Amino acid sequence: MKQLIVILITVSIMLTGCEKKLEPVKVGELSEYKDPAFGFKIKYPVEWKSLGEAGRAKFAKSQEVLNKFIDPRTGEEGAEVSVEVIPYKGETYIDIVQAGKEELKQTWQNIQVLPEEKIFVAGKEASKIGYGIPVTSKKQISGFEIYFPGDTAVYKITCLGYGDHYAANSEVFNAMMNSFEPPVIVKQTPDKWAPSPVMQTYTSNFFTMLYPENLEFVPVKKGANDDLAMEMRADRLDCTIHIDVFGAKNLTVEKVWAQNKGRYNIKNSGQTQIDGQNAFWADYSPRKDIGSRVYFTVKNDKVIRITINYFAPQKENYFPTFENMVKSIKLK
């Protein structure tokens, strides 16, 4: 019996001491992400998912992996890469980097921050800040943040790995960083309107939406049954985005669309999603040289109706901007 116990203890020690380290993850096929609001691009492994939002892109194998970095007691071990856009808003590049360092120290207890390094990303000098965060007696979250100075904003690229996943994904981190492309800023000519590359956030009780800062808010009268009505326009009075919110009366979006589509002289129509909710859209023309598109979606028994109007001969100047605004919407 004693001999058996000794054998079992010996085997247990051998198994404990022989925990297999993770093999390095090879870089395979990559998918490309283009941010709908800010236009930057980055590639990520096809087996990963894009789980963020416009201006705050996140990539990992699953939401469970992201959860592990938020609360180490939950989720699944893995690696994460994110890209956050930080507009200057009167601050300098150095101010933003310093604020990032302070935020790290305030967010994590016992964090070990490494000295700042200068590296090159997309052919431009950037700042790299590495760190380690102990989460158990044997494991830590390891990572680094890269601050890339753009024309109108700083792009913060964060790479994280839980435990051995940090070292194992080193090649993936490098491939993603090397694939990063900042947006190309197109300068506006006097005879051609262009959206500002600086984005602001519109916030209401029903949704948030990103918009170029050179759009103008237009006062609109709210209908008797509306919970919200708002409108923004570009440089022309006929180039606008109008959003109103009203009660769905327990109807699905399919039934809401069926009730409303007869009001439009529809040229084209289809289905899409707005922040994961089913939506219907239709193109129509209210008058000569004016193109329009309307969207209908439903969330929490509220109909969100979005109407885009644009000067048809210059559609390429206006429509993509308004369409990207719709894509950036987060429903509440």
mmCIF file of C-alpha atoms in Angstrom:
data_model
loop_
_atom_site.group_PDB
_atom_site.id
_atom_site.type_symbol
_atom_site.label_atom_id
_atom_site.label_comp_id
_atom_site.label_asym_id
_atom_site.label_seq_id
_atom_site.Cartn_x
_atom_site.Cartn_y
_atom_site.Cartn_z
ATOM 1 C CA MET A 1 0.000 0.000 0.000
ATOM 2 C CA LYS A 2 2.795 2.415 0.943
ATOM 3 C CA GLN A 3 4.560 1.577 -2.307
ATOM 4 C CA LEU A 4 1.388 2.415 -4.269
ATOM 5 C CA ILE A 5 1.049 5.783 -2.502
ATOM 6 C CA VAL A 6 4.677 6.634 -3.294
ATOM 7 C CA ILE A 7 4.112 5.756 -6.962
ATOM 8 C CA LEU A 8 0.972 7.922 -7.135
ATOM 9 C CA ILE A 9 2.735 10.891 -5.526
ATOM 10 C CA THR A 10 5.673 10.512 -7.913
ATOM 11 C CA VAL A 11 3.364 10.403 -10.947
ATOM 12 C CA SER A 12 1.456 13.438 -9.670
ATOM 13 C CA ILE A 13 4.681 15.425 -9.279
ATOM 14 C CA MET A 14 5.820 14.401 -12.758
ATOM 15 C CA LEU A 15 2.528 15.449 -14.342
ATOM 16 C CA THR A 16 2.535 18.783 -12.496
ATOM 17 C CA GLY A 17 6.086 19.511 -13.545
ATOM 18 C CA CYS A 18 5.417 18.573 -17.163
ATOM 19 C CA GLU A 19 2.581 20.969 -17.990
ATOM 20 C CA LYS A 20 2.911 21.496 -21.708
ATOM 21 C CA LYS A 21 3.677 25.035 -22.772
ATOM 22 C CA LEU A 22 1.625 26.484 -25.587
ATOM 23 C CA GLU A 23 3.116 26.105 -29.044
ATOM 24 C CA PRO A 24 3.711 29.371 -30.948
ATOM 25 C CA VAL A 25 0.647 30.311 -32.996
ATOM 26 C CA LYS A 26 1.469 30.467 -36.690
ATOM 27 C CA VAL A 27 0.062 33.293 -38.775
ATOM 28 C CA GLY A 28 -2.332 31.901 -41.350
ATOM 29 C CA GLU A 29 -5.009 33.532 -43.480
ATOM 30 C CA LEU A 30 -6.023 37.044 -42.434
ATOM 31 C CA SER A 31 -9.272 38.992 -42.776
ATOM 32 C CA GLU A 32 -9.265 42.779 -43.202
ATOM 33 C CA TYR A 33 -11.208 45.172 -40.982
ATOM 34 C CA LYS A 34 -11.919 48.733 -42.119
ATOM 35 C CA ASP A 35 -13.363 51.001 -39.478
ATOM 36 C CA PRO A 36 -16.702 52.405 -40.744
ATOM 37 C CA ALA A 37 -16.267 55.734 -38.977
ATOM 38 C CA PHE A 38 -12.547 56.525 -39.005
ATOM 39 C CA GLY A 39 -11.328 54.533 -42.000
ATOM 40 C CA PHE A 40 -8.263 52.826 -40.501
ATOM 41 C CA LYS A 41 -7.523 49.245 -41.594
ATOM 42 C CA ILE A 42 -6.042 46.248 -39.795
ATOM 43 C CA LYS A 43 -5.885 42.536 -40.576
ATOM 44 C CA TYR A 44 -6.664 39.746 -38.106
ATOM 45 C CA PRO A 45 -6.687 35.902 -38.170
ATOM 46 C CA VAL A 46 -9.722 34.440 -39.939
ATOM 47 C CA GLU A 47 -10.459 32.261 -36.913
ATOM 48 C CA TRP A 48 -10.754 35.377 -34.736
ATOM 49 C CA LYS A 49 -13.848 37.601 -34.547
ATOM 50 C CA SER A 50 -14.336 41.343 -34.786
ATOM 51 C CA LEU A 51 -16.127 42.120 -31.507
ATOM 52 C CA GLY A 52 -15.786 45.878 -31.042
ATOM 53 C CA GLU A 53 -17.468 48.934 -32.480
ATOM 54 C CA ALA A 54 -16.585 51.863 -34.712
ATOM 55 C CA GLY A 55 -13.599 53.674 -33.262
ATOM 56 C CA ARG A 56 -12.993 50.869 -30.721
ATOM 57 C CA ALA A 57 -12.205 47.732 -32.714
ATOM 58 C CA LYS A 58 -11.542 44.505 -30.780
ATOM 59 C CA PHE A 59 -10.360 41.147 -32.084
ATOM 60 C CA ALA A 60 -10.226 37.771 -30.330
ATOM 61 C CA LYS A 61 -11.350 34.184 -30.823
ATOM 62 C CA SER A 62 -14.508 34.762 -28.763
ATOM 63 C CA GLN A 63 -16.268 37.095 -26.355
ATOM 64 C CA GLU A 64 -15.246 34.697 -23.586
ATOM 65 C CA VAL A 65 -11.602 35.551 -24.274
ATOM 66 C CA LEU A 66 -12.375 39.271 -23.934
ATOM 67 C CA ASN A 67 -14.265 38.584 -20.704
ATOM 68 C CA LYS A 68 -11.156 36.960 -19.175
ATOM 69 C CA PHE A 69 -9.237 40.229 -19.453
ATOM 70 C CA ILE A 70 -12.085 42.155 -17.805
ATOM 71 C CA ASP A 71 -12.579 39.656 -14.946
ATOM 72 C CA PRO A 72 -9.908 36.910 -14.681
ATOM 73 C CA ARG A 73 -12.321 34.789 -12.629
ATOM 74 C CA THR A 74 -14.456 34.274 -15.725
ATOM 75 C CA GLY A 75 -14.005 33.658 -19.428
ATOM 76 C CA GLU A 76 -11.471 31.732 -21.468
ATOM 77 C CA GLU A 77 -7.710 32.187 -21.703
ATOM 78 C CA GLY A 78 -6.460 33.620 -24.987
ATOM 79 C CA ALA A 79 -5.165 36.732 -26.749
ATOM 80 C CA GLU A 80 -6.739 40.041 -27.754
ATOM 81 C CA VAL A 81 -5.850 42.935 -30.046
ATOM 82 C CA SER A 82 -7.735 46.224 -30.052
ATOM 83 C CA VAL A 83 -7.503 49.583 -31.839
ATOM 84 C CA GLU A 84 -8.945 52.710 -30.221
ATOM 85 C CA VAL A 85 -9.187 56.114 -31.869
ATOM 86 C CA ILE A 86 -8.393 59.037 -29.547
ATOM 87 C CA PRO A 87 -9.119 62.437 -31.189
ATOM 88 C CA TYR A 88 -6.714 65.204 -30.192
ATOM 89 C CA LYS A 89 -9.414 67.618 -28.930
ATOM 90 C CA GLY A 90 -6.813 70.237 -27.998
ATOM 91 C CA GLU A 91 -4.375 67.743 -26.468
ATOM 92 C CA THR A 92 -0.961 66.964 -27.897
ATOM 93 C CA TYR A 93 0.361 63.513 -28.782
ATOM 94 C CA ILE A 94 2.575 63.565 -25.671
ATOM 95 C CA ASP A 95 -0.427 64.490 -23.500
ATOM 96 C CA ILE A 96 -2.382 61.488 -24.788
ATOM 97 C CA VAL A 97 0.508 59.049 -24.269
ATOM 98 C CA GLN A 98 1.034 60.310 -20.713
ATOM 99 C CA ALA A 99 -2.688 60.042 -19.976
ATOM 100 C CA GLY A 100 -2.579 56.440 -21.221
ATOM 101 C CA LYS A 101 0.229 55.604 -18.782
ATOM 102 C CA GLU A 102 -1.689 57.115 -15.882
ATOM 103 C CA GLU A 103 -4.846 55.233 -16.864
ATOM 104 C CA LEU A 104 -2.954 51.923 -16.773
ATOM 105 C CA LYS A 105 -1.718 52.578 -13.246
ATOM 106 C CA GLN A 106 -5.149 53.644 -12.029
ATOM 107 C CA THR A 107 -6.971 50.714 -13.656
ATOM 108 C CA TRP A 108 -4.770 47.811 -12.503
ATOM 109 C CA GLN A 109 -3.329 47.072 -9.073
ATOM 110 C CA ASN A 110 0.292 45.867 -8.868
ATOM 111 C CA ILE A 111 0.829 46.567 -12.577
ATOM 112 C CA GLN A 112 4.450 46.593 -13.714
ATOM 113 C CA VAL A 113 4.904 49.196 -16.468
ATOM 114 C CA LEU A 114 8.026 48.980 -18.612
ATOM 115 C CA PRO A 115 9.956 52.023 -19.901
ATOM 116 C CA GLU A 116 8.550 53.611 -23.049
ATOM 117 C CA GLU A 117 10.107 52.458 -26.339
ATOM 118 C CA LYS A 118 10.184 54.115 -29.755
ATOM 119 C CA ILE A 119 9.189 51.819 -32.634
ATOM 120 C CA PHE A 120 7.939 52.243 -36.206
ATOM 121 C CA VAL A 121 4.405 51.386 -37.309
ATOM 122 C CA ALA A 122 3.211 51.977 -40.889
ATOM 123 C CA GLY A 123 6.476 53.789 -41.541
ATOM 124 C CA LYS A 124 5.947 56.294 -38.739
ATOM 125 C CA GLU A 125 7.501 56.552 -35.272
ATOM 126 C CA ALA A 126 5.225 55.437 -32.452
ATOM 127 C CA SER A 127 5.456 54.888 -28.689
ATOM 128 C CA LYS A 128 5.291 51.386 -27.174
ATOM 129 C CA ILE A 129 4.506 50.765 -23.491
ATOM 130 C CA GLY A 130 4.772 47.196 -22.211
ATOM 131 C CA TYR A 131 3.338 45.940 -18.934
ATOM 132 C CA GLY A 132 2.497 42.905 -16.823
ATOM 133 C CA ILE A 133 -0.496 42.457 -14.515
ATOM 134 C CA PRO A 134 -0.348 39.635 -11.909
ATOM 135 C CA VAL A 135 -3.716 37.858 -11.716
ATOM 136 C CA THR A 136 -2.786 34.707 -9.772
ATOM 137 C CA SER A 137 0.333 33.470 -7.983
ATOM 138 C CA LYS A 138 1.407 31.740 -11.221
ATOM 139 C CA LYS A 139 -0.135 33.729 -14.068
ATOM 140 C CA GLN A 140 -0.271 37.275 -15.328
ATOM 141 C CA ILE A 141 -1.776 39.286 -18.143
ATOM 142 C CA SER A 142 1.035 40.538 -20.362
ATOM 143 C CA GLY A 143 0.660 43.168 -23.013
ATOM 144 C CA PHE A 144 1.670 46.414 -24.602
ATOM 145 C CA GLU A 145 0.078 49.564 -25.968
ATOM 146 C CA ILE A 146 1.278 51.352 -29.081
ATOM 147 C CA TYR A 147 0.393 55.001 -29.609
ATOM 148 C CA PHE A 148 0.443 55.918 -33.313
ATOM 149 C CA PRO A 149 0.172 59.663 -34.113
ATOM 150 C CA GLY A 150 -2.282 60.367 -36.923
ATOM 151 C CA ASP A 151 -3.297 63.650 -38.554
ATOM 152 C CA THR A 152 -6.432 64.205 -36.482
ATOM 153 C CA ALA A 153 -6.232 61.491 -33.809
ATOM 154 C CA VAL A 154 -3.947 59.064 -32.004
ATOM 155 C CA TYR A 155 -4.481 55.352 -32.715
ATOM 156 C CA LYS A 156 -3.876 53.149 -29.675
ATOM 157 C CA ILE A 157 -3.134 49.516 -30.588
ATOM 158 C CA THR A 158 -3.287 47.152 -27.601
ATOM 159 C CA CYS A 159 -2.035 43.546 -27.649
ATOM 160 C CA LEU A 160 -2.811 41.303 -24.657
ATOM 161 C CA GLY A 161 -2.189 37.684 -23.749
ATOM 162 C CA TYR A 162 -3.370 35.728 -20.712
ATOM 163 C CA GLY A 163 -0.582 33.583 -19.269
ATOM 164 C CA ASP A 164 1.366 31.688 -21.950
ATOM 165 C CA HIS A 165 -0.940 33.031 -24.672
ATOM 166 C CA TYR A 166 1.092 36.261 -24.775
ATOM 167 C CA ALA A 167 4.312 34.606 -25.913
ATOM 168 C CA ALA A 168 2.447 32.064 -28.055
ATOM 169 C CA ASN A 169 0.750 34.835 -30.075
ATOM 170 C CA SER A 170 3.845 36.958 -30.628
ATOM 171 C CA GLU A 171 3.832 36.369 -34.399
ATOM 172 C CA VAL A 172 0.104 37.175 -34.586
ATOM 173 C CA PHE A 173 0.659 40.462 -32.736
ATOM 174 C CA ASN A 174 3.493 41.405 -35.110
ATOM 175 C CA ALA A 175 1.465 40.510 -38.216
ATOM 176 C CA MET A 176 -1.496 42.596 -37.063
ATOM 177 C CA MET A 177 0.677 45.589 -36.173
ATOM 178 C CA ASN A 178 2.438 45.415 -39.528
ATOM 179 C CA SER A 179 -0.934 45.334 -41.316
ATOM 180 C CA PHE A 180 -2.233 48.511 -39.635
ATOM 181 C CA GLU A 181 -3.017 51.343 -42.049
ATOM 182 C CA PRO A 182 -4.120 54.787 -40.827
ATOM 183 C CA PRO A 183 -6.837 56.497 -42.874
ATOM 184 C CA VAL A 184 -5.905 58.594 -45.868
ATOM 185 C CA ILE A 185 -7.063 62.141 -45.190
ATOM 186 C CA VAL A 186 -8.547 63.685 -48.325
ATOM 187 C CA LYS A 187 -8.244 67.450 -48.251
ATOM 188 C CA GLN A 188 -11.419 69.314 -49.100
ATOM 189 C CA THR A 189 -11.399 71.459 -52.223
ATOM 190 C CA PRO A 190 -13.467 74.665 -52.320
ATOM 191 C CA ASP A 191 -16.010 73.249 -54.800
ATOM 192 C CA LYS A 192 -16.418 69.830 -53.187
ATOM 193 C CA TRP A 193 -17.738 69.065 -49.713
ATOM 194 C CA ALA A 194 -15.969 66.364 -47.718
ATOM 195 C CA PRO A 195 -16.695 65.026 -44.216
ATOM 196 C CA SER A 196 -14.320 66.007 -41.460
ATOM 197 C CA PRO A 197 -12.040 63.162 -40.340
ATOM 198 C CA VAL A 198 -12.659 64.259 -36.738
ATOM 199 C CA MET A 199 -15.634 62.371 -35.339
ATOM 200 C CA GLN A 200 -17.998 63.301 -32.539
ATOM 201 C CA THR A 201 -20.609 61.168 -30.742
ATOM 202 C CA TYR A 202 -24.319 61.986 -30.697
ATOM 203 C CA THR A 203 -26.016 60.494 -27.619
ATOM 204 C CA SER A 204 -29.728 60.075 -26.894
ATOM 205 C CA ASN A 205 -31.865 57.853 -24.672
ATOM 206 C CA PHE A 206 -32.368 55.467 -27.604
ATOM 207 C CA PHE A 207 -29.048 55.286 -29.474
ATOM 208 C CA THR A 208 -25.567 56.709 -29.934
ATOM 209 C CA MET A 209 -24.072 57.619 -33.318
ATOM 210 C CA LEU A 210 -20.743 58.884 -34.616
ATOM 211 C CA TYR A 211 -20.764 61.861 -36.991
ATOM 212 C CA PRO A 212 -18.186 64.139 -38.692
ATOM 213 C CA GLU A 213 -17.759 67.338 -36.726
ATOM 214 C CA ASN A 214 -18.478 69.525 -39.773
ATOM 215 C CA LEU A 215 -22.111 68.396 -39.937
ATOM 216 C CA GLU A 216 -24.604 70.940 -38.618
ATOM 217 C CA PHE A 217 -27.519 70.181 -36.295
ATOM 218 C CA VAL A 218 -30.861 71.367 -37.653
ATOM 219 C CA PRO A 219 -33.788 72.242 -35.353
ATOM 220 C CA VAL A 220 -36.769 69.988 -36.168
ATOM 221 C CA LYS A 221 -40.258 69.799 -34.771
ATOM 222 C CA LYS A 222 -41.038 66.542 -32.996
ATOM 223 C CA GLY A 223 -44.230 64.820 -34.093
ATOM 224 C CA ALA A 224 -47.072 64.258 -31.650
ATOM 225 C CA ASN A 225 -46.217 60.560 -31.369
ATOM 226 C CA ASP A 226 -42.439 60.911 -31.521
ATOM 227 C CA ASP A 227 -40.163 60.182 -28.588
ATOM 228 C CA LEU A 228 -37.270 61.787 -30.440
ATOM 229 C CA ALA A 229 -36.600 63.721 -33.644
ATOM 230 C CA MET A 230 -33.172 64.962 -34.730
ATOM 231 C CA GLU A 231 -31.551 66.083 -37.967
ATOM 232 C CA MET A 232 -28.083 66.965 -39.235
ATOM 233 C CA ARG A 233 -26.995 68.347 -42.603
ATOM 234 C CA ALA A 234 -23.900 68.921 -44.686
ATOM 235 C CA ASP A 235 -23.237 72.080 -46.705
ATOM 236 C CA ARG A 236 -26.451 71.757 -48.739
ATOM 237 C CA LEU A 237 -30.008 71.997 -47.395
ATOM 238 C CA ASP A 238 -30.946 68.855 -49.348
ATOM 239 C CA CYS A 239 -28.133 66.704 -47.848
ATOM 240 C CA THR A 240 -29.378 65.543 -44.460
ATOM 241 C CA ILE A 241 -29.825 62.640 -42.079
ATOM 242 C CA HIS A 242 -33.059 62.671 -40.085
ATOM 243 C CA ILE A 243 -33.865 60.216 -37.282
ATOM 244 C CA ASP A 244 -37.108 59.876 -35.419
ATOM 245 C CA VAL A 245 -38.098 57.398 -32.715
ATOM 246 C CA PHE A 246 -41.660 56.392 -31.882
ATOM 247 C CA GLY A 247 -43.579 53.544 -30.253
ATOM 248 C CA ALA A 248 -43.697 50.173 -32.017
ATOM 249 C CA LYS A 249 -46.933 49.171 -30.232
ATOM 250 C CA ASN A 250 -45.626 45.614 -29.747
ATOM 251 C CA LEU A 251 -45.126 45.152 -33.494
ATOM 252 C CA THR A 252 -42.098 43.423 -34.992
ATOM 253 C CA VAL A 253 -39.911 45.262 -37.483
ATOM 254 C CA GLU A 254 -41.430 43.118 -40.246
ATOM 255 C CA LYS A 255 -44.928 44.347 -39.384
ATOM 256 C CA VAL A 256 -43.751 47.936 -38.949
ATOM 257 C CA TRP A 257 -42.167 47.800 -42.401
ATOM 258 C CA ALA A 258 -45.289 46.266 -43.932
ATOM 259 C CA GLN A 259 -47.356 49.153 -42.555
ATOM 260 C CA ASN A 260 -44.981 51.889 -43.754
ATOM 261 C CA LYS A 261 -43.458 50.791 -47.064
ATOM 262 C CA GLY A 262 -46.520 51.904 -49.045
ATOM 263 C CA ARG A 263 -45.667 55.528 -48.233
ATOM 264 C CA TYR A 264 -42.574 55.437 -50.444
ATOM 265 C CA ASN A 265 -42.167 55.265 -54.212
ATOM 266 C CA ILE A 266 -39.560 52.517 -53.823
ATOM 267 C CA LYS A 267 -36.828 51.999 -56.435
ATOM 268 C CA ASN A 268 -34.749 49.450 -54.524
ATOM 269 C CA SER A 269 -35.155 47.788 -51.140
ATOM 270 C CA GLY A 270 -33.560 45.166 -48.949
ATOM 271 C CA GLN A 271 -32.758 43.952 -45.462
ATOM 272 C CA THR A 272 -29.732 44.638 -43.269
ATOM 273 C CA GLN A 273 -28.854 44.910 -39.584
ATOM 274 C CA ILE A 274 -28.314 47.921 -37.372
ATOM 275 C CA ASP A 275 -26.323 47.069 -34.250
ATOM 276 C CA GLY A 276 -27.408 43.435 -34.568
ATOM 277 C CA GLN A 277 -31.122 44.237 -34.995
ATOM 278 C CA ASN A 278 -32.955 43.323 -38.193
ATOM 279 C CA ALA A 279 -33.700 46.351 -40.364
ATOM 280 C CA PHE A 280 -35.394 47.160 -43.681
ATOM 281 C CA TRP A 281 -34.250 49.834 -46.114
ATOM 282 C CA ALA A 282 -35.612 51.381 -49.304
ATOM 283 C CA ASP A 283 -34.267 53.831 -51.880
ATOM 284 C CA TYR A 284 -36.610 56.417 -53.398
ATOM 285 C CA SER A 285 -36.542 59.884 -54.937
ATOM 286 C CA PRO A 286 -38.842 62.544 -53.443
ATOM 287 C CA ARG A 287 -38.060 64.999 -56.267
ATOM 288 C CA LYS A 288 -35.721 65.646 -59.183
ATOM 289 C CA ASP A 289 -31.999 65.379 -58.386
ATOM 290 C CA ILE A 290 -32.684 64.247 -54.792
ATOM 291 C CA GLY A 291 -32.003 60.698 -53.722
ATOM 292 C CA SER A 292 -33.232 59.265 -50.435
ATOM 293 C CA ARG A 293 -32.923 56.123 -48.374
ATOM 294 C CA VAL A 294 -35.037 55.171 -45.361
ATOM 295 C CA TYR A 295 -34.234 52.552 -42.708
ATOM 296 C CA PHE A 296 -36.623 50.972 -40.206
ATOM 297 C CA THR A 297 -35.556 48.950 -37.168
ATOM 298 C CA VAL A 298 -37.106 48.123 -33.782
ATOM 299 C CA LYS A 299 -35.479 47.900 -30.341
ATOM 300 C CA ASN A 300 -37.228 47.725 -26.941
ATOM 301 C CA ASP A 301 -40.630 48.384 -28.558
ATOM 302 C CA LYS A 302 -39.375 51.571 -30.215
ATOM 303 C CA VAL A 303 -39.203 52.162 -33.963
ATOM 304 C CA ILE A 304 -36.025 53.913 -35.103
ATOM 305 C CA ARG A 305 -36.599 55.434 -38.556
ATOM 306 C CA ILE A 306 -33.559 56.885 -40.314
ATOM 307 C CA THR A 307 -33.963 58.990 -43.468
ATOM 308 C CA ILE A 308 -31.000 60.005 -45.623
ATOM 309 C CA ASN A 309 -31.328 62.691 -48.299
ATOM 310 C CA TYR A 310 -28.591 63.676 -50.753
ATOM 311 C CA PHE A 311 -27.968 65.662 -53.934
ATOM 312 C CA ALA A 312 -28.022 62.865 -56.529
ATOM 313 C CA PRO A 313 -25.457 64.374 -58.991
ATOM 314 C CA GLN A 314 -22.929 64.387 -56.109
ATOM 315 C CA LYS A 315 -24.024 61.185 -54.371
ATOM 316 C CA GLU A 316 -20.434 60.029 -53.825
ATOM 317 C CA ASN A 317 -19.752 63.160 -51.714
ATOM 318 C CA TYR A 318 -22.618 62.666 -49.277
ATOM 319 C CA PHE A 319 -24.219 59.226 -49.256
ATOM 320 C CA PRO A 320 -21.177 57.226 -47.971
ATOM 321 C CA THR A 321 -20.848 59.622 -45.021
ATOM 322 C CA PHE A 322 -24.470 59.207 -43.982
ATOM 323 C CA GLU A 323 -24.333 55.450 -44.557
ATOM 324 C CA ASN A 324 -21.279 55.155 -42.281
ATOM 325 C CA MET A 325 -23.128 57.101 -39.617
ATOM 326 C CA VAL A 326 -25.930 54.522 -39.761
ATOM 327 C CA LYS A 327 -23.373 51.719 -39.440
ATOM 328 C CA SER A 328 -21.941 53.348 -36.311
ATOM 329 C CA ILE A 329 -25.300 53.428 -34.490
ATOM 330 C CA LYS A 330 -25.484 51.599 -31.141
ATOM 331 C CA LEU A 331 -29.040 51.009 -29.972
ATOM 332 C CA LYS A 332 -30.056 51.194 -26.318
#
